[in-house]
Amino acid sequence: MVFLLAITQFTVVLDFMVMSPMGDILMKAIDLKPSQFGIAVSAYAFSAGASGLLTAGFADRFDRKKLLLFFYSGFIIGTFFCSFANDYWTLVAARIVTGLFGGVIGSISMAIITDIFTLQQRGRVMGFVQMGFGASQVLGIPIGLYIANNWGWHSAFLWIAVMALIIVIIIAVKLIPITAHIGLQKHQSALKHLWSTFSQKEYRIGFLATALLSIGGYMMMPFGSAFAVNNLHVSHEQLPLLFMISGVASLIIMPIVGKLSDRYDKFKIFALASIWLMVVVLIYTNLGLHHFILLSF
């Protein structure tokens, strides 16, 4: 189950993350302005947010497996649409469809983990599942960039969609139904269920923190390749290696942090990591022309 959730996360994260390293290629291929590219990336995030709000009220009423299959299938369709987009508007429309379905998959995976694993195991399991993020950079993004550089950026999305299609078949066959939570549900409307969740202060703080983290990260990540190529003078041939190095770092640190969070105070770990990230962001965004090895660190 952990492997299936991790490989699912791999494709979903890759679909979003591949937009960043292909940013320079995309802007030049279909003549996008930086503001238009920003909207194309944001379309996924906004539609994912809307989908999350709409789904939150009734998601707990269904078998987690069926819910995962439904949204993952929609994600595959949206990614296929991306592979056929040929201008700004069709790309934005395809990203909206992909975000409507793909944006909910991560939360479904987390719900499955909380249903199956005990509190003492969840940090470690989530750390392994989130390795899909690092794996997408180590393997997926370099391969996606190689495909985009040699066969066009459409091919990268087509590759992701075909890979996800194989995974959804495996999920349908191998993943067990997850229905134990259904018997614990109170009979109330989706809107009332959503309101009862938002009315609790602890939940609102958690939601706000997650939203701010996402906003901060995605303000930078989509323009990562454009910044590296045009400001730091990293070549297109070096980009896959740059993203691979950052991915390897993620693969190493995520299981460690997951294990630490099961043993020590989660808030202290979160606070220390946030402060560290602030320092790194300030250093990176003020870099000039440096040797590639220094940029990799």
XYZ file of N, CA, C and O in Angstrom, residues 173-281:
436
model
N -6.571 -3.207 -9.223
C -6.429 -4.649 -9.006
C -5.907 -4.975 -7.608
O -6.397 -5.900 -6.944
N -4.936 -4.197 -7.123
C -4.196 -4.574 -5.924
C -4.673 -3.905 -4.633
O -4.588 -4.514 -3.554
N -5.118 -2.664 -4.698
C -5.467 -1.943 -3.470
C -6.771 -2.466 -2.883
O -7.767 -2.630 -3.598
N -6.769 -2.740 -1.583
C -7.973 -3.248 -0.928
C -8.967 -2.116 -0.706
O -8.575 -0.952 -0.572
N -10.277 -2.399 -0.644
C -11.262 -1.359 -0.298
C -10.997 -0.845 1.117
O -10.626 -1.607 2.015
N -11.186 0.443 1.324
C -10.958 1.064 2.636
C -12.261 1.743 3.040
O -12.564 2.867 2.601
N -13.038 1.061 3.879
C -14.399 1.502 4.191
C -14.690 1.619 5.681
O -15.805 1.965 6.065
N -13.725 1.339 6.545
C -13.985 1.326 7.988
C -14.465 2.683 8.497
O -15.250 2.763 9.445
N -14.022 3.759 7.851
C -14.381 5.100 8.302
C -15.840 5.452 8.026
O -16.394 6.347 8.667
N -16.465 4.748 7.080
C -17.828 5.105 6.667
C -18.812 4.928 7.823
O -19.710 5.749 8.042
N -18.644 3.871 8.604
C -19.549 3.625 9.723
C -19.430 4.636 10.841
O -20.311 4.716 11.712
N -18.354 5.433 10.835
C -18.156 6.429 11.884
C -18.742 7.785 11.527
O -18.709 8.704 12.348
N -19.301 7.915 10.319
C -19.773 9.214 9.849
C -21.120 9.577 10.467
O -21.981 8.737 10.690
N -21.266 10.869 10.754
C -22.553 11.406 11.213
C -23.392 11.765 9.992
O -22.870 12.200 8.972
N -24.684 11.590 10.105
C -25.577 11.887 8.983
C -25.889 13.383 8.975
O -26.781 13.860 9.675
N -25.121 14.112 8.195
C -25.336 15.546 8.051
C -24.969 15.964 6.638
O -24.260 15.256 5.937
N -25.461 17.136 6.245
C -25.220 17.591 4.885
C -23.740 17.904 4.682
O -23.002 18.145 5.652
N -23.323 17.877 3.403
C -21.918 18.153 3.079
C -21.517 19.549 3.544
O -20.421 19.760 4.065
N -22.426 20.528 3.383
C -22.127 21.905 3.780
C -21.970 22.007 5.301
O -21.059 22.691 5.800
N -22.851 21.327 6.029
C -22.772 21.362 7.490
C -21.500 20.672 7.969
O -20.854 21.117 8.928
N -21.142 19.575 7.316
C -19.910 18.859 7.666
C -18.692 19.754 7.446
O -17.769 19.802 8.280
N -18.692 20.489 6.330
C -17.583 21.385 6.021
C -17.503 22.516 7.037
O -16.429 22.884 7.504
N -18.664 23.066 7.390
C -18.695 24.167 8.356
C -18.234 23.713 9.738
O -17.493 24.426 10.423
N -18.641 22.518 10.157
C -18.239 22.010 11.472
C -16.735 21.799 11.533
O -16.127 21.880 12.599
N -16.113 21.523 10.376
C -14.661 21.368 10.324
C -13.976 22.721 10.445
O -13.045 22.903 11.244
N -14.432 23.706 9.675
C -13.819 25.032 9.676
C -14.081 25.800 10.975
O -13.362 26.738 11.302
N -15.110 25.428 11.692
C -15.455 26.149 12.924
C -14.480 25.856 14.064
O -14.475 26.560 15.072
N -13.627 24.842 13.920
C -12.668 24.496 14.959
C -11.343 25.233 14.718
O -10.747 25.136 13.648
N -10.918 25.955 15.742
C -9.750 26.828 15.628
C -8.489 26.060 15.227
O -7.707 26.528 14.389
N -8.282 24.884 15.830
C -7.068 24.109 15.538
C -6.993 23.739 14.064
O -5.917 23.774 13.454
N -8.134 23.392 13.482
C -8.158 23.035 12.063
C -7.856 24.245 11.191
O -7.118 24.150 10.208
N -8.441 25.388 11.552
C -8.226 26.603 10.755
C -6.751 26.987 10.742
O -6.211 27.390 9.707
N -6.085 26.862 11.879
C -4.652 27.177 11.945
C -3.857 26.230 11.040
O -2.961 26.639 10.302
N -4.195 24.933 11.094
C -3.512 23.958 10.238
C -3.740 24.224 8.766
O -2.803 24.160 7.959
N -4.987 24.548 8.401
C -5.309 24.845 6.997
C -4.559 26.083 6.527
O -4.034 26.123 5.408
N -4.525 27.119 7.377
C -3.859 28.372 7.005
C -2.365 28.154 6.830
O -1.759 28.663 5.875
N -1.757 27.382 7.748
C -0.325 27.104 7.639
C -0.008 26.359 6.346
O 0.959 26.678 5.644
N -0.832 25.381 6.019
C -0.636 24.617 4.784
C -0.778 25.515 3.552
O 0.010 25.426 2.600
N -1.792 26.394 3.587
C -2.019 27.308 2.461
C -0.840 28.254 2.268
O -0.376 28.475 1.139
N -0.321 28.819 3.370
C 0.802 29.748 3.271
C 2.067 29.050 2.780
O 2.834 29.613 1.999
N 2.278 27.813 3.230
C 3.423 27.041 2.744
C 3.326 26.810 1.237
O 4.314 26.951 0.510
N 2.129 26.454 0.794
C 1.929 26.205 -0.636
C 2.145 27.471 -1.451
O 2.810 27.459 -2.488
N 1.569 28.583 -0.973
C 1.710 29.853 -1.687
C 3.177 30.252 -1.787
O 3.674 30.640 -2.850
N 3.899 30.139 -0.663
C 5.316 30.507 -0.661
C 6.140 29.655 -1.607
O 6.962 30.168 -2.370
N 5.898 28.346 -1.578
C 6.668 27.449 -2.437
C 6.365 27.652 -3.908
O 7.277 27.732 -4.737
N 5.075 27.774 -4.230
C 4.691 27.836 -5.635
C 4.847 29.219 -6.242
O 4.688 29.391 -7.445
N 5.174 30.225 -5.410
C 5.577 31.514 -5.973
C 6.946 31.407 -6.622
O 7.277 32.146 -7.551
N 7.759 30.470 -6.140
C 9.133 30.326 -6.643
C 9.307 29.187 -7.622
O 9.931 29.348 -8.679
N 8.773 28.015 -7.282
C 9.088 26.802 -8.048
C 8.782 26.881 -9.545
O 9.582 26.420 -10.365
N 7.632 27.447 -9.955
C 7.344 27.465 -11.396
C 8.388 28.192 -12.232
O 8.566 27.903 -13.401
N 9.084 29.152 -11.606
C 10.060 29.932 -12.353
C 11.487 29.453 -12.095
O 12.447 30.151 -12.407
N 11.606 28.249 -11.513
C 12.925 27.725 -11.179
C 13.842 27.578 -12.371
O 15.014 27.983 -12.335
N 13.328 27.000 -13.461
C 14.185 26.787 -14.630
C 14.469 28.095 -15.357
O 15.596 28.324 -15.826
N 13.460 28.962 -15.456
C 13.672 30.249 -16.123
C 14.710 31.081 -15.374
O 15.570 31.734 -15.980
N 14.662 31.049 -14.050
C 15.638 31.764 -13.224
C 17.027 31.160 -13.401
O 18.022 31.879 -13.559
N 17.090 29.812 -13.391
C 18.387 29.141 -13.512
C 19.026 29.395 -14.874
O 20.231 29.638 -14.967
N 18.202 29.360 -15.937
C 18.742 29.521 -17.289
C 19.109 30.972 -17.580
O 20.216 31.264 -18.064
N 18.214 31.887 -17.262
C 18.405 33.275 -17.679
C 19.180 34.123 -16.665
O 19.844 35.080 -17.054
N 19.102 33.804 -15.384
C 19.800 34.592 -14.367
C 21.101 33.949 -13.906
O 22.100 34.638 -13.705
N 21.074 32.615 -13.728
C 22.263 31.918 -13.241
C 23.078 31.318 -14.375
O 24.160 30.780 -14.141
N 22.539 31.395 -15.610
C 23.213 30.900 -16.811
C 23.499 29.393 -16.750
O 24.554 28.933 -17.189
N 22.539 28.636 -16.197
C 22.598 27.178 -16.242
C 22.082 26.744 -17.609
O 21.054 27.240 -18.078
N 22.765 25.840 -18.269
C 22.348 25.414 -19.605
C 21.192 24.422 -19.513
O 20.956 23.804 -18.462
N 20.472 24.241 -20.623
C 19.376 23.267 -20.663
C 19.905 21.850 -20.420
O 19.191 21.005 -19.871
N 21.135 21.608 -20.822
C 21.725 20.288 -20.614
C 22.051 20.044 -19.136
O 22.058 18.905 -18.669
N 22.318 21.124 -18.390
C 22.636 20.998 -16.964
C 21.389 20.945 -16.077
O 21.466 20.486 -14.931
N 20.254 21.415 -16.599
C 19.034 21.465 -15.788
C 18.638 20.107 -15.194
O 18.314 20.027 -14.005
N 18.624 19.023 -16.000
C 18.254 17.735 -15.404
C 19.124 17.361 -14.211
O 18.625 16.850 -13.207
N 20.433 17.629 -14.298
C 21.338 17.299 -13.198
C 21.045 18.156 -11.975
O 21.076 17.667 -10.836
N 20.739 19.434 -12.200
C 20.424 20.335 -11.092
C 19.203 19.849 -10.323
O 19.210 19.785 -9.080
N 18.138 19.489 -11.055
C 16.925 19.002 -10.398
C 17.138 17.621 -9.788
O 16.538 17.288 -8.761
N 17.990 16.825 -10.407
C 18.273 15.491 -9.865
C 18.976 15.606 -8.511
O 18.665 14.873 -7.565
N 19.918 16.531 -8.390
C 20.636 16.717 -7.128
C 19.685 17.139 -6.020
O 19.737 16.622 -4.899
N 18.779 18.078 -6.325
C 17.812 18.501 -5.313
C 16.866 17.355 -4.953
O 16.446 17.220 -3.799
N 16.551 16.512 -5.927
C 15.697 15.353 -5.666
C 16.362 14.333 -4.765
O 15.729 13.759 -3.876
N 17.657 14.091 -4.993
C 18.405 13.155 -4.142
C 18.413 13.654 -2.699
O 18.238 12.881 -1.747
N 18.586 14.968 -2.542
C 18.550 15.552 -1.196
C 17.200 15.307 -0.531
O 17.124 14.990 0.666
N 16.109 15.436 -1.308
C 14.770 15.177 -0.768
C 14.600 13.717 -0.375
O 14.017 13.408 0.670
N 15.094 12.816 -1.215
C 14.980 11.386 -0.925
C 15.717 11.015 0.369
O 15.283 10.140 1.120
N 16.825 11.692 0.621
C 17.601 11.393 1.826
C 16.918 11.958 3.065
O 16.797 11.278 4.092
N 16.436 13.196 2.977
C 15.952 13.886 4.181
C 14.539 13.485 4.585
O 14.207 13.462 5.776
N 13.661 13.142 3.636
C 12.261 12.905 3.982
C 12.044 11.720 4.921
O 11.313 11.840 5.907
N 12.636 10.554 4.659
C 12.467 9.457 5.614
C 13.041 9.782 6.995
O 12.495 9.373 8.021
N 14.148 10.547 7.018
C 14.762 10.931 8.296
C 13.821 11.829 9.087
O 13.598 11.632 10.290
N 13.258 12.837 8.416
C 12.326 13.744 9.084
C 11.077 12.998 9.539
O 10.552 13.243 10.637
N 10.592 12.069 8.707
C 9.426 11.277 9.088
C 9.675 10.476 10.349
O 8.833 10.431 11.259
N 10.855 9.862 10.447
C 11.189 9.061 11.629
C 11.361 9.969 12.850
O 10.930 9.619 13.959
N 11.980 11.137 12.665
C 12.161 12.069 13.777
C 10.818 12.587 14.303
O 10.648 12.788 15.505
N 9.866 12.795 13.372
C 8.558 13.329 13.790
C 7.770 12.328 14.620
O 6.869 12.721 15.379
N 8.069 11.039 14.462
C 7.436 10.023 15.309
C 8.068 9.956 16.695
O 7.462 9.434 17.636
N 9.258 10.517 16.825
C 10.007 10.392 18.077
C 10.038 11.701 18.871
O 10.059 11.686 20.111
N 10.049 12.840 18.168
C 10.188 14.132 18.842
C 9.001 15.032 18.526
O 8.138 14.699 17.722
N 9.010 16.207 19.132
C 7.926 17.173 18.962
C 7.828 17.611 17.504
O 8.779 18.163 16.942
N 6.676 17.388 16.898
C 6.494 17.689 15.464
C 6.572 19.182 15.192
O 7.097 19.613 14.155
N 6.038 19.994 16.105
C 6.040 21.441 15.882
C 7.464 22.002 15.877
O 7.795 22.861 15.059
N 8.319 21.513 16.793
C 9.695 22.004 16.841
C 10.447 21.660 15.550
O 11.205 22.482 15.027
N 10.227 20.444 15.057
C 10.857 20.050 13.792
C 10.369 20.938 12.656
O 11.152 21.404 11.818
N 9.058 21.192 12.626
C 8.468 22.047 11.594
C 9.042 23.458 11.662
O 9.386 24.061 10.639
N 9.152 24.011 12.883
C 9.651 25.381 13.057
C 11.111 25.492 12.617
O 11.490 26.440 11.911
N 11.943 24.528 13.015
C 13.352 24.550 12.623
C 13.512 24.437 11.109
O 14.332 25.148 10.501
N 12.727 23.546 10.480
C 12.797 23.380 9.026
C 12.352 24.656 8.313
O 12.926 25.039 7.278
N 11.345 25.333 8.849
C 10.847 26.572 8.238
C 11.905 27.675 8.287
O 12.114 28.404 7.306
N 12.575 27.800 9.427
C 13.634 28.811 9.563
C 14.782 28.507 8.606
O 15.317 29.397 7.931
N 15.151 27.229 8.530
C 16.220 26.823 7.606
C 15.844 27.167 6.167
O 16.673 27.667 5.394
N 14.585 26.915 5.789
C 14.139 27.198 4.428
C 14.184 28.694 4.127
O 14.553 29.099 3.024
N 13.819 29.527 5.099
C 13.880 30.984 4.905
C 15.294 31.425 4.549
O 15.502 32.239 3.640
N 16.271 30.879 5.266
C 17.667 31.235 5.022
C 18.095 30.807 3.618
O 18.710 31.570 2.863
N 17.742 29.573 3.243
C 18.125 29.041 1.930
C 17.490 29.858 0.803
O 18.139 30.179 -0.205
N 16.214 30.220 0.967
C 15.518 31.008 -0.057
C 16.190 32.362 -0.245
O 16.394 32.829 -1.380
